[in-house]
Amino acid sequence: ESNKVRRNVQQVVQGIRKTQNMAISSTEIYNPSSGYKEVPSGGYVFYVRQGSVDDQNNDYYIIFADFNGNKNNDAGEQIEKVTFEQGIFIYGIRYKPSNGSPSSTNIIFTPPDPSVELQPAIPPAEQVIIALQKVGATCPGTCIDGTSCSSDCRAVKTMTTGWVSIVE
């Protein structure tokens, strides 16, 4: 069961890096509005959603191309959707340095730099921490703070510099 947590955290890291790499390489994606392949003007977005306590097996992330720059996953913009394995859910999402704890977040990579934007920024933050845990586990508060986790909990820390790491 603990390997499930590790696998899913690694999957989050790979999703973030995939999104970042698309921005670095200015990958052209088919835009249904124009009918052409193009680089999305709003960048490439890694969106992660934390379900309700009653719906823990419905946590997922989506990678999408933000063609119109509205920071929403509109029709035809989705590139990939990944639902976490059964029994794995998001323990929490935290912005640092503030203590904002939203139930979803966008990590936006805008080419050609690519610059990184964490959204919603409440207030502007330097990093976001996404902590996952297995059902029935108790995670230490230090996990969502991005300092240390347990074998049943892991976290991914993403910085506005583009740096991504796993908190163990």
PDB file of C-alpha atoms in Angstrom:
ATOM      1  CA  GLU A   1       0.000   0.000   0.000  1.00  0.00           C
ATOM      2  CA  SER A   2       2.815   2.430   0.761  1.00  0.00           C
ATOM      3  CA  ASN A   3       4.208   1.761  -2.730  1.00  0.00           C
ATOM      4  CA  LYS A   4       0.898   3.078  -4.110  1.00  0.00           C
ATOM      5  CA  VAL A   5       1.590   6.411  -2.437  1.00  0.00           C
ATOM      6  CA  ARG A   6       5.091   6.518  -3.914  1.00  0.00           C
ATOM      7  CA  ARG A   7       3.821   5.582  -7.391  1.00  0.00           C
ATOM      8  CA  ASN A   8       1.129   8.259  -7.356  1.00  0.00           C
ATOM      9  CA  VAL A   9       3.478  10.962  -6.057  1.00  0.00           C
ATOM     10  CA  GLN A  10       5.962  10.019  -8.783  1.00  0.00           C
ATOM     11  CA  GLN A  11       3.107  10.283 -11.293  1.00  0.00           C
ATOM     12  CA  VAL A  12       2.366  13.842 -10.075  1.00  0.00           C
ATOM     13  CA  VAL A  13       6.034  14.769 -10.492  1.00  0.00           C
ATOM     14  CA  GLN A  14       6.061  13.292 -13.999  1.00  0.00           C
ATOM     15  CA  GLY A  15       2.873  15.200 -14.876  1.00  0.00           C
ATOM     16  CA  ILE A  16       4.342  18.495 -13.679  1.00  0.00           C
ATOM     17  CA  ARG A  17       7.579  17.868 -15.572  1.00  0.00           C
ATOM     18  CA  LYS A  18       5.669  16.847 -18.708  1.00  0.00           C
ATOM     19  CA  THR A  19       3.729  20.129 -18.553  1.00  0.00           C
ATOM     20  CA  GLN A  20       6.952  22.067 -17.991  1.00  0.00           C
ATOM     21  CA  ASN A  21       8.689  20.304 -20.905  1.00  0.00           C
ATOM     22  CA  MET A  22       5.820  21.144 -23.258  1.00  0.00           C
ATOM     23  CA  ALA A  23       6.324  24.817 -22.401  1.00  0.00           C
ATOM     24  CA  ILE A  24      10.107  24.656 -22.745  1.00  0.00           C
ATOM     25  CA  SER A  25       9.820  23.053 -26.177  1.00  0.00           C
ATOM     26  CA  SER A  26       6.813  25.188 -27.202  1.00  0.00           C
ATOM     27  CA  THR A  27       4.882  22.056 -28.164  1.00  0.00           C
ATOM     28  CA  GLU A  28       2.123  22.776 -30.651  1.00  0.00           C
ATOM     29  CA  ILE A  29      -1.287  21.383 -29.670  1.00  0.00           C
ATOM     30  CA  TYR A  30      -4.373  21.161 -31.858  1.00  0.00           C
ATOM     31  CA  ASN A  31      -6.643  24.124 -31.093  1.00  0.00           C
ATOM     32  CA  PRO A  32     -10.274  23.220 -31.894  1.00  0.00           C
ATOM     33  CA  SER A  33     -11.199  26.920 -32.131  1.00  0.00           C
ATOM     34  CA  SER A  34      -8.730  27.714 -34.904  1.00  0.00           C
ATOM     35  CA  GLY A  35      -8.440  24.257 -36.426  1.00  0.00           C
ATOM     36  CA  TYR A  36      -4.621  24.472 -36.344  1.00  0.00           C
ATOM     37  CA  LYS A  37      -1.790  23.196 -34.172  1.00  0.00           C
ATOM     38  CA  GLU A  38      -0.382  26.059 -32.149  1.00  0.00           C
ATOM     39  CA  VAL A  39       1.375  27.031 -28.933  1.00  0.00           C
ATOM     40  CA  PRO A  40      -1.302  28.025 -26.381  1.00  0.00           C
ATOM     41  CA  SER A  41      -1.097  31.731 -25.548  1.00  0.00           C
ATOM     42  CA  GLY A  42      -2.081  31.074 -21.914  1.00  0.00           C
ATOM     43  CA  GLY A  43       0.558  28.376 -21.493  1.00  0.00           C
ATOM     44  CA  TYR A  44       0.403  24.756 -20.428  1.00  0.00           C
ATOM     45  CA  VAL A  45      -1.422  24.096 -17.166  1.00  0.00           C
ATOM     46  CA  PHE A  46      -1.073  21.348 -14.571  1.00  0.00           C
ATOM     47  CA  TYR A  47      -4.357  21.409 -12.610  1.00  0.00           C
ATOM     48  CA  VAL A  48      -4.817  19.230  -9.526  1.00  0.00           C
ATOM     49  CA  ARG A  49      -8.107  18.777  -7.674  1.00  0.00           C
ATOM     50  CA  GLN A  50      -8.743  17.574  -4.148  1.00  0.00           C
ATOM     51  CA  GLY A  51     -12.106  15.841  -3.769  1.00  0.00           C
ATOM     52  CA  SER A  52     -14.342  16.039  -0.737  1.00  0.00           C
ATOM     53  CA  VAL A  53     -13.778  13.859   2.315  1.00  0.00           C
ATOM     54  CA  ASP A  54     -16.699  11.686   1.183  1.00  0.00           C
ATOM     55  CA  ASP A  55     -15.281  11.380  -2.325  1.00  0.00           C
ATOM     56  CA  GLN A  56     -11.613  10.588  -1.678  1.00  0.00           C
ATOM     57  CA  ASN A  57     -11.239   8.307  -4.706  1.00  0.00           C
ATOM     58  CA  ASN A  58     -12.042  11.132  -7.100  1.00  0.00           C
ATOM     59  CA  ASP A  59      -8.837  13.165  -6.778  1.00  0.00           C
ATOM     60  CA  TYR A  60      -7.068  13.763 -10.081  1.00  0.00           C
ATOM     61  CA  TYR A  61      -4.893  16.024 -12.164  1.00  0.00           C
ATOM     62  CA  ILE A  62      -5.355  17.383 -15.658  1.00  0.00           C
ATOM     63  CA  ILE A  63      -2.832  18.789 -18.104  1.00  0.00           C
ATOM     64  CA  PHE A  64      -4.350  21.269 -20.527  1.00  0.00           C
ATOM     65  CA  ALA A  65      -3.381  23.822 -23.154  1.00  0.00           C
ATOM     66  CA  ASP A  66      -4.812  27.225 -22.221  1.00  0.00           C
ATOM     67  CA  PHE A  67      -5.479  28.634 -25.696  1.00  0.00           C
ATOM     68  CA  ASN A  68      -7.599  31.606 -24.577  1.00  0.00           C
ATOM     69  CA  GLY A  69      -5.599  32.512 -21.454  1.00  0.00           C
ATOM     70  CA  ASN A  70      -8.514  32.189 -18.997  1.00  0.00           C
ATOM     71  CA  LYS A  71      -6.750  29.580 -16.796  1.00  0.00           C
ATOM     72  CA  ASN A  72      -9.721  27.199 -17.144  1.00  0.00           C
ATOM     73  CA  ASN A  73      -9.875  23.805 -18.825  1.00  0.00           C
ATOM     74  CA  ASP A  74     -12.293  24.668 -21.625  1.00  0.00           C
ATOM     75  CA  ALA A  75     -13.687  22.236 -24.216  1.00  0.00           C
ATOM     76  CA  GLY A  76     -10.954  20.848 -26.446  1.00  0.00           C
ATOM     77  CA  GLU A  77      -8.039  22.064 -24.290  1.00  0.00           C
ATOM     78  CA  GLN A  78      -7.478  18.916 -22.205  1.00  0.00           C
ATOM     79  CA  ILE A  79      -4.335  16.955 -23.047  1.00  0.00           C
ATOM     80  CA  GLU A  80      -4.387  14.355 -20.284  1.00  0.00           C
ATOM     81  CA  LYS A  81      -6.393  13.439 -17.168  1.00  0.00           C
ATOM     82  CA  VAL A  82      -5.011  11.120 -14.480  1.00  0.00           C
ATOM     83  CA  THR A  83      -7.087   9.827 -11.555  1.00  0.00           C
ATOM     84  CA  PHE A  84      -5.140   8.559  -8.547  1.00  0.00           C
ATOM     85  CA  GLU A  85      -5.214   4.853  -7.751  1.00  0.00           C
ATOM     86  CA  GLN A  86      -8.028   3.631  -5.527  1.00  0.00           C
ATOM     87  CA  GLY A  87      -7.141   4.178  -1.893  1.00  0.00           C
ATOM     88  CA  ILE A  88      -4.903   7.187  -2.623  1.00  0.00           C
ATOM     89  CA  PHE A  89      -6.143  10.737  -2.190  1.00  0.00           C
ATOM     90  CA  ILE A  90      -4.879  14.278  -1.742  1.00  0.00           C
ATOM     91  CA  TYR A  91      -4.250  14.988   1.910  1.00  0.00           C
ATOM     92  CA  GLY A  92      -3.919  18.679   1.191  1.00  0.00           C
ATOM     93  CA  ILE A  93      -2.666  21.492  -1.007  1.00  0.00           C
ATOM     94  CA  ARG A  94      -0.700  24.309   0.623  1.00  0.00           C
ATOM     95  CA  TYR A  95       0.828  27.525  -0.642  1.00  0.00           C
ATOM     96  CA  LYS A  96       4.008  28.878   0.905  1.00  0.00           C
ATOM     97  CA  PRO A  97       4.926  31.331   2.332  1.00  0.00           C
ATOM     98  CA  SER A  98       1.232  31.905   3.043  1.00  0.00           C
ATOM     99  CA  ASN A  99      -0.973  29.288   4.691  1.00  0.00           C
ATOM    100  CA  GLY A 100      -3.559  29.310   1.931  1.00  0.00           C
ATOM    101  CA  SER A 101      -5.061  25.828   1.519  1.00  0.00           C
ATOM    102  CA  PRO A 102      -7.182  25.654  -1.634  1.00  0.00           C
ATOM    103  CA  SER A 103      -8.918  22.494  -2.852  1.00  0.00           C
ATOM    104  CA  SER A 104      -7.348  22.867  -6.303  1.00  0.00           C
ATOM    105  CA  THR A 105      -4.435  24.601  -7.929  1.00  0.00           C
ATOM    106  CA  ASN A 106      -3.072  25.510 -11.345  1.00  0.00           C
ATOM    107  CA  ILE A 107       0.654  25.331 -11.987  1.00  0.00           C
ATOM    108  CA  ILE A 108       1.017  27.311 -15.199  1.00  0.00           C
ATOM    109  CA  PHE A 109       4.088  27.129 -17.446  1.00  0.00           C
ATOM    110  CA  THR A 110       4.103  29.878 -20.073  1.00  0.00           C
ATOM    111  CA  PRO A 111       6.556  29.620 -22.984  1.00  0.00           C
ATOM    112  CA  PRO A 112       9.089  30.523 -24.084  1.00  0.00           C
ATOM    113  CA  ASP A 113      10.868  31.026 -20.680  1.00  0.00           C
ATOM    114  CA  PRO A 114       8.844  29.150 -19.296  1.00  0.00           C
ATOM    115  CA  SER A 115       7.729  31.322 -16.419  1.00  0.00           C
ATOM    116  CA  VAL A 116       5.833  29.554 -13.634  1.00  0.00           C
ATOM    117  CA  GLU A 117       2.648  30.880 -12.076  1.00  0.00           C
ATOM    118  CA  LEU A 118       0.905  29.313  -9.106  1.00  0.00           C
ATOM    119  CA  GLN A 119      -2.807  30.011  -9.185  1.00  0.00           C
ATOM    120  CA  PRO A 120      -4.839  30.965  -7.261  1.00  0.00           C
ATOM    121  CA  ALA A 121      -2.134  33.030  -5.601  1.00  0.00           C
ATOM    122  CA  ILE A 122      -3.423  33.893  -2.126  1.00  0.00           C
ATOM    123  CA  PRO A 123      -1.278  36.101  -1.762  1.00  0.00           C
ATOM    124  CA  PRO A 124       1.492  35.471  -4.334  1.00  0.00           C
ATOM    125  CA  ALA A 125       3.381  32.368  -3.250  1.00  0.00           C
ATOM    126  CA  GLU A 126       6.816  30.967  -4.004  1.00  0.00           C
ATOM    127  CA  GLN A 127       5.832  27.305  -3.800  1.00  0.00           C
ATOM    128  CA  VAL A 128       2.908  24.925  -3.676  1.00  0.00           C
ATOM    129  CA  ILE A 129       2.913  21.606  -1.823  1.00  0.00           C
ATOM    130  CA  ILE A 130       0.595  18.776  -2.898  1.00  0.00           C
ATOM    131  CA  ALA A 131       0.449  15.990  -0.290  1.00  0.00           C
ATOM    132  CA  LEU A 132      -0.984  12.527  -1.001  1.00  0.00           C
ATOM    133  CA  GLN A 133      -1.832   9.797   1.469  1.00  0.00           C
ATOM    134  CA  LYS A 134      -3.424   6.392   1.542  1.00  0.00           C
ATOM    135  CA  VAL A 135      -6.900   5.918   3.001  1.00  0.00           C
ATOM    136  CA  GLY A 136      -6.788   5.212   6.732  1.00  0.00           C
ATOM    137  CA  ALA A 137      -3.340   6.711   7.242  1.00  0.00           C
ATOM    138  CA  THR A 138      -2.513   9.621   9.498  1.00  0.00           C
ATOM    139  CA  CYS A 139      -0.162  12.159   7.996  1.00  0.00           C
ATOM    140  CA  PRO A 140       2.022  14.433  10.093  1.00  0.00           C
ATOM    141  CA  GLY A 141       1.420  18.153   9.729  1.00  0.00           C
ATOM    142  CA  THR A 142       5.037  18.462   8.602  1.00  0.00           C
ATOM    143  CA  CYS A 143       4.088  16.674   5.373  1.00  0.00           C
ATOM    144  CA  ILE A 144       1.706  19.387   4.166  1.00  0.00           C
ATOM    145  CA  ASP A 145       4.269  21.950   5.354  1.00  0.00           C
ATOM    146  CA  GLY A 146       6.760  20.346   2.972  1.00  0.00           C
ATOM    147  CA  THR A 147       9.401  19.293   5.501  1.00  0.00           C
ATOM    148  CA  SER A 148       8.929  15.557   6.231  1.00  0.00           C
ATOM    149  CA  CYS A 149       6.317  12.862   5.621  1.00  0.00           C
ATOM    150  CA  SER A 150       5.662   9.284   6.728  1.00  0.00           C
ATOM    151  CA  SER A 151       5.695   6.050   4.685  1.00  0.00           C
ATOM    152  CA  ASP A 152       1.930   6.429   4.138  1.00  0.00           C
ATOM    153  CA  CYS A 153       2.185  10.051   2.999  1.00  0.00           C
ATOM    154  CA  ARG A 154       4.309  11.819   0.421  1.00  0.00           C
ATOM    155  CA  ALA A 155       4.306  15.346  -0.944  1.00  0.00           C
ATOM    156  CA  VAL A 156       5.405  17.124  -4.102  1.00  0.00           C
ATOM    157  CA  LYS A 157       6.855  20.603  -3.766  1.00  0.00           C
ATOM    158  CA  THR A 158       6.884  22.914  -6.801  1.00  0.00           C
ATOM    159  CA  MET A 159       8.613  26.282  -6.798  1.00  0.00           C
ATOM    160  CA  THR A 160       7.960  29.312  -9.005  1.00  0.00           C
ATOM    161  CA  THR A 161      11.525  28.765 -10.275  1.00  0.00           C
ATOM    162  CA  GLY A 162      10.324  25.511 -11.903  1.00  0.00           C
ATOM    163  CA  TRP A 163      12.072  23.275  -9.370  1.00  0.00           C
ATOM    164  CA  VAL A 164      10.075  20.135  -8.405  1.00  0.00           C
ATOM    165  CA  SER A 165      10.911  17.751  -5.543  1.00  0.00           C
ATOM    166  CA  ILE A 166       9.405  14.926  -3.495  1.00  0.00           C
ATOM    167  CA  VAL A 167       9.102  15.337   0.277  1.00  0.00           C
ATOM    168  CA  GLU A 168       9.634  12.039   2.116  1.00  0.00           C
TER     169      GLU A 168
END
